[in-house]
PDB file of C-alpha atoms in Angstrom:
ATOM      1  CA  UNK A   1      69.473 112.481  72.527  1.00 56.00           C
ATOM      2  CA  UNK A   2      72.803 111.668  74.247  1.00 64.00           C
ATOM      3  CA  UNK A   3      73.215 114.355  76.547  1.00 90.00           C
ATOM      4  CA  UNK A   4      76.410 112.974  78.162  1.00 96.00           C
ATOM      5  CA  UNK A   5      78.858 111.450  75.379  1.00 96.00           C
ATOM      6  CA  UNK A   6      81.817 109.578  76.784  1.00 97.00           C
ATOM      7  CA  UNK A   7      84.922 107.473  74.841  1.00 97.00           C
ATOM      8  CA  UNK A   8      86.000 105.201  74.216  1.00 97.00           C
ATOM      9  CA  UNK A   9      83.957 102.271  74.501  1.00 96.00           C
ATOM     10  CA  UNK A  10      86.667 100.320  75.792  1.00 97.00           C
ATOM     11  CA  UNK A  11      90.365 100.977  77.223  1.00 98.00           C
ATOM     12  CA  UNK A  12      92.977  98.451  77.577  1.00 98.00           C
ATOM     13  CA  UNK A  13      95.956  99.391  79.827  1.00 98.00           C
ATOM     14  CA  UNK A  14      98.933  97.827  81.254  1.00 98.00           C
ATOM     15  CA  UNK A  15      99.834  97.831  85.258  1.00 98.00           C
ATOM     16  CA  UNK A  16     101.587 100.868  86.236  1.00 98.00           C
ATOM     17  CA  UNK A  17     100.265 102.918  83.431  1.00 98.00           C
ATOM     18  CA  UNK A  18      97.766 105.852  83.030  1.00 98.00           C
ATOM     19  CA  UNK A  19      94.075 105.461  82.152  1.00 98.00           C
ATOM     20  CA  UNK A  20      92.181 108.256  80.618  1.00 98.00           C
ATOM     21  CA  UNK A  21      88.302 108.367  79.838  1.00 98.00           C
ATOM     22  CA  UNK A  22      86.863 111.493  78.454  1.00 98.00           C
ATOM     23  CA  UNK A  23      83.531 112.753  78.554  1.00 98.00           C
ATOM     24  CA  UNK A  24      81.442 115.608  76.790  1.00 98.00           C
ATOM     25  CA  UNK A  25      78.214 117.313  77.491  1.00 96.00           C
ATOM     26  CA  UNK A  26      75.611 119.837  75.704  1.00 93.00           C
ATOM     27  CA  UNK A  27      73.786 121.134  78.515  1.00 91.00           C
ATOM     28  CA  UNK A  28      75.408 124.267  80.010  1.00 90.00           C
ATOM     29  CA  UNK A  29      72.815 123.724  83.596  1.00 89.00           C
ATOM     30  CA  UNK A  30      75.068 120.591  84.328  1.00 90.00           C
ATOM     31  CA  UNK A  31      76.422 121.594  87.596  1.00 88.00           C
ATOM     32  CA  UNK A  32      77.429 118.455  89.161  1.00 90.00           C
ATOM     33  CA  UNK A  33      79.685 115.860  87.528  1.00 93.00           C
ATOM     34  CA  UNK A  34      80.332 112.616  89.619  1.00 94.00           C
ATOM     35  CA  UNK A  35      82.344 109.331  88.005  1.00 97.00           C
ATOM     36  CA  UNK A  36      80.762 105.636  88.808  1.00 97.00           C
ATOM     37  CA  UNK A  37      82.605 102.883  89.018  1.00 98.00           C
ATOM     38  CA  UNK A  38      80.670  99.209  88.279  1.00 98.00           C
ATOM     39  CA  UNK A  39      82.516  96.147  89.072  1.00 98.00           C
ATOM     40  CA  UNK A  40      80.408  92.455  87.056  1.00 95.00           C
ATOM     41  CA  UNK A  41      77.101  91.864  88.610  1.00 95.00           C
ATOM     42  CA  UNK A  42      77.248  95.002  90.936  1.00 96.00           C
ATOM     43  CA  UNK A  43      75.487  97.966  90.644  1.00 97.00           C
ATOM     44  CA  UNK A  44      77.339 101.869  90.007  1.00 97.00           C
ATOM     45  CA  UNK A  45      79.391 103.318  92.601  1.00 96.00           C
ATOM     46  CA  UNK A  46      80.132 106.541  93.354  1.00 95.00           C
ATOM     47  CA  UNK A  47      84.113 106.833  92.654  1.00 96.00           C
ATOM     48  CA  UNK A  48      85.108 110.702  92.712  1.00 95.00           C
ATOM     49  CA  UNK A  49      82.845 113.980  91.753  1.00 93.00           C
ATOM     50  CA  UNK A  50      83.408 117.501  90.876  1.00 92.00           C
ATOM     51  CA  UNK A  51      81.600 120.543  90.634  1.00 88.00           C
ATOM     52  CA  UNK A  52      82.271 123.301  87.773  1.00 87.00           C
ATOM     53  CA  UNK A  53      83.855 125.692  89.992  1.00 88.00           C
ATOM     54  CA  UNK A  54      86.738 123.972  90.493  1.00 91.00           C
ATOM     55  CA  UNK A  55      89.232 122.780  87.275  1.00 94.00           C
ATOM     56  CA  UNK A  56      91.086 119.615  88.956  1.00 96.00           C
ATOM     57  CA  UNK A  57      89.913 117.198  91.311  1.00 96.00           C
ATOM     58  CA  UNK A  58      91.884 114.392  93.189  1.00 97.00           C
ATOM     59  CA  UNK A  59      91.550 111.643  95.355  1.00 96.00           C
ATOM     60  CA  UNK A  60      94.319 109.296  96.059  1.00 97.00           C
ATOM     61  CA  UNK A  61      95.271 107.808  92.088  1.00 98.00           C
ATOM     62  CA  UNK A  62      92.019 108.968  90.354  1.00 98.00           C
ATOM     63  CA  UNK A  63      91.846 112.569  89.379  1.00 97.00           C
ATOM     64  CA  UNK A  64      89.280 114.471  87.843  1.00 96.00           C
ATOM     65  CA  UNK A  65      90.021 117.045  85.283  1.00 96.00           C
ATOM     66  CA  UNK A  66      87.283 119.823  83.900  1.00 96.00           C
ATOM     67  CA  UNK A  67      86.947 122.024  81.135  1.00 95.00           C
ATOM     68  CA  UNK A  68      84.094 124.330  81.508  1.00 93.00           C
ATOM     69  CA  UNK A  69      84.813 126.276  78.645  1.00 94.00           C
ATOM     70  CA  UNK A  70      84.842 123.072  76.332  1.00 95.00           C
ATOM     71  CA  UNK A  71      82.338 121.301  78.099  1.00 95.00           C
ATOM     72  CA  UNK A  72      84.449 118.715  78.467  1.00 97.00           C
ATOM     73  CA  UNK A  73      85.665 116.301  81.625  1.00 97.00           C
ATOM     74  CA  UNK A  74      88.364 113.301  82.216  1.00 98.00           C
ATOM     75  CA  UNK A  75      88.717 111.089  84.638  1.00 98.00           C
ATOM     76  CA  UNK A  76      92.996 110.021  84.913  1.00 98.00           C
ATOM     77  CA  UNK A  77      93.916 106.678  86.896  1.00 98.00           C
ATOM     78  CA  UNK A  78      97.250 106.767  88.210  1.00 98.00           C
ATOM     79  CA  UNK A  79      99.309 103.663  88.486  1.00 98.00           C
ATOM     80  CA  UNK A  80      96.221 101.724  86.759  1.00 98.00           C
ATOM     81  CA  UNK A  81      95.828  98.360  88.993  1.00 98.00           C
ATOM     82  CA  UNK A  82      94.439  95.031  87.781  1.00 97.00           C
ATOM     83  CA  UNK A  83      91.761  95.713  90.531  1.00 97.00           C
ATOM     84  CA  UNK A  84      90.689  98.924  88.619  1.00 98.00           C
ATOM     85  CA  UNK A  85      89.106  96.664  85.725  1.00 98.00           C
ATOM     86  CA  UNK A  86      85.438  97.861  85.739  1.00 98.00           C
ATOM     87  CA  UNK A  87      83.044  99.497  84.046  1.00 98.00           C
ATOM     88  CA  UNK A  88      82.803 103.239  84.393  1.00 98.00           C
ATOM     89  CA  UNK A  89      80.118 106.071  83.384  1.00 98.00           C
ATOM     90  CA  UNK A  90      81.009 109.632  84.021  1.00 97.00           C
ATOM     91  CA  UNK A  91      77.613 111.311  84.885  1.00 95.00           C
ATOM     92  CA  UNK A  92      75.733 114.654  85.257  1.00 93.00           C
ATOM     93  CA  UNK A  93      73.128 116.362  86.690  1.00 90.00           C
ATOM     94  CA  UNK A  94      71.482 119.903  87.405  1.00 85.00           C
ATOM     95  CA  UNK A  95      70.797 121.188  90.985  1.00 75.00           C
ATOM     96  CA  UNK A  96      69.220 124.077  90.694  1.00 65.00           C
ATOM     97  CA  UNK A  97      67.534 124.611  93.568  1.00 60.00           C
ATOM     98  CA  UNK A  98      70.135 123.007  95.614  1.00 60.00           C
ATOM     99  CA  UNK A  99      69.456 119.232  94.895  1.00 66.00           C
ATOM    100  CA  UNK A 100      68.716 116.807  91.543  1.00 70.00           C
ATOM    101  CA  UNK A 101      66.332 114.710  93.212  1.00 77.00           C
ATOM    102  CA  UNK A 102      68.580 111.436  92.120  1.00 77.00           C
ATOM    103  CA  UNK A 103      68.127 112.354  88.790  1.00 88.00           C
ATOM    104  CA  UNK A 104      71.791 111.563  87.205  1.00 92.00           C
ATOM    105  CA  UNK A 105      72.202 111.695  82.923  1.00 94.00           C
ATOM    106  CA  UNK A 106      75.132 109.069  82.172  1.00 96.00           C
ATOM    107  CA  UNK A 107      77.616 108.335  79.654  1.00 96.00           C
ATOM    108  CA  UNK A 108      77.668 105.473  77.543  1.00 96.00           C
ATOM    109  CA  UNK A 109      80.048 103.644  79.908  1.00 97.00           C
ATOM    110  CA  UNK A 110      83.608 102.244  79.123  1.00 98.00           C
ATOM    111  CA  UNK A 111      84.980  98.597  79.648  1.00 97.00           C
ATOM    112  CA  UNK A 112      88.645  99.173  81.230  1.00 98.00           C
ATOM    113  CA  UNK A 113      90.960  96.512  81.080  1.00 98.00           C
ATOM    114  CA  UNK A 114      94.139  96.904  83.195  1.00 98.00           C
ATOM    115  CA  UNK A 115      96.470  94.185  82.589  1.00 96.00           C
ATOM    116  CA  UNK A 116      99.074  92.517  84.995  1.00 93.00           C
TER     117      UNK A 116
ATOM    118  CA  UNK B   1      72.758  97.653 106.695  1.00 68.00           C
ATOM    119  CA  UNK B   2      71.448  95.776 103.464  1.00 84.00           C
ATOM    120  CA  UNK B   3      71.586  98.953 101.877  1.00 95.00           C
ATOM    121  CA  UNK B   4      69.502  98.708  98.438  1.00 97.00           C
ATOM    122  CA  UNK B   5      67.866  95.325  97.616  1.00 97.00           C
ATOM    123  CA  UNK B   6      66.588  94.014  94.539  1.00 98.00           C
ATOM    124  CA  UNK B   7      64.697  91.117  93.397  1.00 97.00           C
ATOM    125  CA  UNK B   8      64.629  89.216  91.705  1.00 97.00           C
ATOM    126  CA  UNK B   9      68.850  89.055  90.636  1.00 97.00           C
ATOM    127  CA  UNK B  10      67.274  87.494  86.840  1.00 97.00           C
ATOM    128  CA  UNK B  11      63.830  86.997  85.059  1.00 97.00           C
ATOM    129  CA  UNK B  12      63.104  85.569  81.529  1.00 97.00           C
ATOM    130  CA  UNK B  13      59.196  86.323  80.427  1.00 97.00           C
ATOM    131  CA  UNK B  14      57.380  85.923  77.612  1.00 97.00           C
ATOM    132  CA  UNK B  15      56.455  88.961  75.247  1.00 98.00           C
ATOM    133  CA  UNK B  16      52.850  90.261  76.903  1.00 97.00           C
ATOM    134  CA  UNK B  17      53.843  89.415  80.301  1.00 97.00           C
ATOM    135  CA  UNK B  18      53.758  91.245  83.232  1.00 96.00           C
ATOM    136  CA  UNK B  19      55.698  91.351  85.920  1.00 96.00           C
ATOM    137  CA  UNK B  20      56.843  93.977  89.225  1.00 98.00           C
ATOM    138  CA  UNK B  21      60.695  94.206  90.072  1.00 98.00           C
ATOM    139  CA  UNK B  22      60.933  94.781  93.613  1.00 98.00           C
ATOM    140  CA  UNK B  23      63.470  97.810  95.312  1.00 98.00           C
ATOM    141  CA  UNK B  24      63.997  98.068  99.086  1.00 98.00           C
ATOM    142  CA  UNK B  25      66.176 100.086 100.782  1.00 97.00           C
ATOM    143  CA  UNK B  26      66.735 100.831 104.685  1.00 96.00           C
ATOM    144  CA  UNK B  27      68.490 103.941 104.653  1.00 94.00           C
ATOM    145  CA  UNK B  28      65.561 106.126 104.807  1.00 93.00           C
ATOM    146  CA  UNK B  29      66.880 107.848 101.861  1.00 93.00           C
ATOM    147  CA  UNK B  30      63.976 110.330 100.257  1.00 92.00           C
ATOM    148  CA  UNK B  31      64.822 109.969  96.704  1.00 93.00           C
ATOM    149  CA  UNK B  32      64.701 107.013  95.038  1.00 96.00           C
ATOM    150  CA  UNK B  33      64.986 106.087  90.952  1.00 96.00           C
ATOM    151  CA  UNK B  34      64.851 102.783  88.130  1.00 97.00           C
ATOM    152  CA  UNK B  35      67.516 103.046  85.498  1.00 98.00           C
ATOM    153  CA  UNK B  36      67.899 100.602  82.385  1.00 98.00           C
ATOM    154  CA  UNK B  37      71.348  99.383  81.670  1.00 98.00           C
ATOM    155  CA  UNK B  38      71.812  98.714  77.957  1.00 96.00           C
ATOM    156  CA  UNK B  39      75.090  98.096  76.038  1.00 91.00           C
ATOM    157  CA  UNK B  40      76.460 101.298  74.467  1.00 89.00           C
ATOM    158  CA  UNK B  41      73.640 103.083  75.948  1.00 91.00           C
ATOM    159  CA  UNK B  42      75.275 103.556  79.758  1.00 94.00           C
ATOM    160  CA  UNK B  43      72.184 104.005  82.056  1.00 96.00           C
ATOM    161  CA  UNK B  44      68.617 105.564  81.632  1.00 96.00           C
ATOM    162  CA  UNK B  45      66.373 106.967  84.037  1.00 96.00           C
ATOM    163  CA  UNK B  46      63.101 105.516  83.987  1.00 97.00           C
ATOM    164  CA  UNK B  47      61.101 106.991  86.804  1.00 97.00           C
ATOM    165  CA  UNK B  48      62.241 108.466  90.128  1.00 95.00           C
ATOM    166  CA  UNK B  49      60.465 109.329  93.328  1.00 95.00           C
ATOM    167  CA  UNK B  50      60.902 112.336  95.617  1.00 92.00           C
ATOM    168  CA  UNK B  51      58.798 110.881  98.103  1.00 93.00           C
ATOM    169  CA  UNK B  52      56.160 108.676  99.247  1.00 94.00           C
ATOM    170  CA  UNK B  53      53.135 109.469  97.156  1.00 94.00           C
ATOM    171  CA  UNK B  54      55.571 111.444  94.844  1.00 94.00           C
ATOM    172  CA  UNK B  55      56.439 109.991  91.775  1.00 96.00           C
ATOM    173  CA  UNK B  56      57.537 111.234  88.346  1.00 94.00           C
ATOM    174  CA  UNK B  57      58.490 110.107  84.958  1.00 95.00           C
ATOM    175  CA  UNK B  58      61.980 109.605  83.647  1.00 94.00           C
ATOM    176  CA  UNK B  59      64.097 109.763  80.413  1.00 93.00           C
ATOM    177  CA  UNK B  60      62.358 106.548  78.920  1.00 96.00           C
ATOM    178  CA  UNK B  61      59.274 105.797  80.977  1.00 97.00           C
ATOM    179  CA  UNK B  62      56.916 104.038  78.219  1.00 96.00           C
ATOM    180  CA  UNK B  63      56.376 100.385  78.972  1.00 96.00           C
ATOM    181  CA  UNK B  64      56.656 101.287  83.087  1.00 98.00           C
ATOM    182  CA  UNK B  65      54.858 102.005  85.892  1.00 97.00           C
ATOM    183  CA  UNK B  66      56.055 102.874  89.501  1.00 97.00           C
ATOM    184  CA  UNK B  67      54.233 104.138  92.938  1.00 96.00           C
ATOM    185  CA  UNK B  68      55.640 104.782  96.409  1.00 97.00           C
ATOM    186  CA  UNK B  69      53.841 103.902  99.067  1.00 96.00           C
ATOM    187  CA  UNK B  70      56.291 103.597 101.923  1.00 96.00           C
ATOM    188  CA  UNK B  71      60.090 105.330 102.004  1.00 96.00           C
ATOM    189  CA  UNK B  72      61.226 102.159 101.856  1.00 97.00           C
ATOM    190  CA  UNK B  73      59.923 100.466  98.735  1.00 97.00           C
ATOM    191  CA  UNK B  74      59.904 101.626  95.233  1.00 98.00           C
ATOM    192  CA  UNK B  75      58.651  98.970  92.555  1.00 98.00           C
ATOM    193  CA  UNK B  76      58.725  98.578  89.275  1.00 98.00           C
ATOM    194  CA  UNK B  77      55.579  97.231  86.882  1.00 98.00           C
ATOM    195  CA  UNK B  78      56.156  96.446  83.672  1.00 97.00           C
ATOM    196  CA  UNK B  79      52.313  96.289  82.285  1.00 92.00           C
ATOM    197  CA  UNK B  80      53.244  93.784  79.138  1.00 96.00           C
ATOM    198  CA  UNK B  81      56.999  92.998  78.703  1.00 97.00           C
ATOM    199  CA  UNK B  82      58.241  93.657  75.285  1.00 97.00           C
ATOM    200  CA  UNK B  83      61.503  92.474  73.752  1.00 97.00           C
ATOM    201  CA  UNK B  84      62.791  96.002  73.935  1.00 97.00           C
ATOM    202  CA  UNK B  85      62.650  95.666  77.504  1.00 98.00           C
ATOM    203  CA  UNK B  86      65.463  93.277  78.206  1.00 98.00           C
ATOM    204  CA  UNK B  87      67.369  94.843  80.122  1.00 98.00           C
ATOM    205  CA  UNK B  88      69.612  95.275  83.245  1.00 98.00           C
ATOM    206  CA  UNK B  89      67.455  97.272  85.948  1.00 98.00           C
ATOM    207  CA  UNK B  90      68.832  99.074  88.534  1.00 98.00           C
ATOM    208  CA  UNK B  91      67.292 100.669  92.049  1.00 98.00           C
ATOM    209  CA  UNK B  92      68.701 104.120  93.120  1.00 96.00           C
ATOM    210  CA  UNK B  93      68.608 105.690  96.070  1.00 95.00           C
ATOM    211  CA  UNK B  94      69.574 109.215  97.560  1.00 92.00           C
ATOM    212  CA  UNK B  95      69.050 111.815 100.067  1.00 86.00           C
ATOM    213  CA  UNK B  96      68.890 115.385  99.874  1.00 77.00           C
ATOM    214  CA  UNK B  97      69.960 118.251 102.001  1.00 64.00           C
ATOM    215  CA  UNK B  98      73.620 116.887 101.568  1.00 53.00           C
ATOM    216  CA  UNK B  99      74.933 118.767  98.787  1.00 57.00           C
ATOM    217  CA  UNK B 100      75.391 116.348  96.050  1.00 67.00           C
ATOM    218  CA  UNK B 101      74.185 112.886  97.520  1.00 76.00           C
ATOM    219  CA  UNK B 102      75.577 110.236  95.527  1.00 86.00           C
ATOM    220  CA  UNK B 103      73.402 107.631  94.070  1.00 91.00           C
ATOM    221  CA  UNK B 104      73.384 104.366  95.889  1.00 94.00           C
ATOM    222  CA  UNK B 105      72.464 101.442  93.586  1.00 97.00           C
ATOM    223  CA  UNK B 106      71.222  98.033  94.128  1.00 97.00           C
ATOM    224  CA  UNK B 107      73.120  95.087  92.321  1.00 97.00           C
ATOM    225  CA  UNK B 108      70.520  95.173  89.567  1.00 98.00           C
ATOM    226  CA  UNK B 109      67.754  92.704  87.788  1.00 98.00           C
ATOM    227  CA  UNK B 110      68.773  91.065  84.750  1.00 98.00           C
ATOM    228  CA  UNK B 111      65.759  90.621  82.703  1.00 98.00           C
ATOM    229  CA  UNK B 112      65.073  88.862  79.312  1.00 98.00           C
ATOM    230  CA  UNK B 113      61.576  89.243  77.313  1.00 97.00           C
ATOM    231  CA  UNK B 114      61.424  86.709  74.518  1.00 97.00           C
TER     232      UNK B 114
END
């Protein structure tokens, strides 16, 4: 059972423009949704996070937009670079009790290509 | 800092096989979890660790076996490798009492049962 479903698969984008990945999710005690980032042969890294309390999160080109309601959440790259081709998984967790012991569900992933 | 380790970076075994996939990390970070990487299937949590002495099981922990023994370590056994295993493995770690923590990973094992 995918908790976490994210789209697409795979995003191709050229230099300047705007990439959008989309995610969904099922379970309503999510309270924590983070974005990795995973350049070839490295492992995830953390890239920008938001909590449901908030709508809109931003740092620097790469925003984070939530729908609570919908149970839905995008991550937007601004000015898309050639250096933003990775991997990434939008993620999700429950911390009730104020922590989710490293326990993160993940989206399927999606292969950006950002071309010069 | 080295941050987390892994090792070995690739392994090829044979179906029955057994191996352990090593995880080290020297942040003193309590929490610490194995994910699979598959294709289309982003990443699954096999076992995680609160603690040392604390383990617990995962999202998809058949096939596996972990302990903790030190903060520092956190290996993997698989008991007999199965073709279903090939995989990319990756070592988490985390700390709590920061809010949301984020996960630092190791740059994975790359294994292949045949």
């Amino acid at each position: 059972q995918q908790q976490v479903k994210q789209s697409p698969q795979s995003l191709i984008v050229q230099k300047g423009g705007i990439s959008i990945i989309n995610c969904a999710y099922e379970n309503t005690a999510f309270d924590y949704f983070p974005w990795y980032q995973q350049f070839p042969g490295k492992g995830p890294a953390l890239l920008i996070a938001i909590r449901p309390d908030v709508s809109e999160k931003k740092e620097g080109r790469f925003t984070i937009s939530f729908n609570k309601s919908a149970k839905q959440f995008s991550l937007h790259i601004m000015d898309s670079q050639p250096g933003d081709s990775a991997t990434y998984f939008c993620a999700a967790s429950n911390n009730a009790g104020g922590t989710s012991y490293g326990k993160l569900t993940f989206g399927q992933g999606t292969i950006l290509t950002v071309h010069p | 800092n080295a941050g987390v380790t892994q090792t070995p970076k690739f392994q090829v075994l044979k179906t029955g096989q057994s191996m352990t996939l090593q995880c080290a990390q020297d942040m003193n970070h309590e929490y610490m979890s194995w994910y699979r990487q598959d294709p289309g299937m982003g990443l699954r949590l096999i076992h995680y660790s609160v603690g040392a002495g604390i383990t617990d099981q995962g999202e998809v922990p058949n096939g596996y076996n972990v302990s903790r023994s030190t903060t520092e370590d956190f290996p993997l056994r698989l008991l007999s490798a199965a073709p279903s295993q090939t995989s990319v493995y990756f070592c988490a770690s985390s700390q709590p009492g920061q809010g949301n923590s984020p996960l630092h990973f190791g740059n994975g094992t790359r294994l292949t049962v045949t």
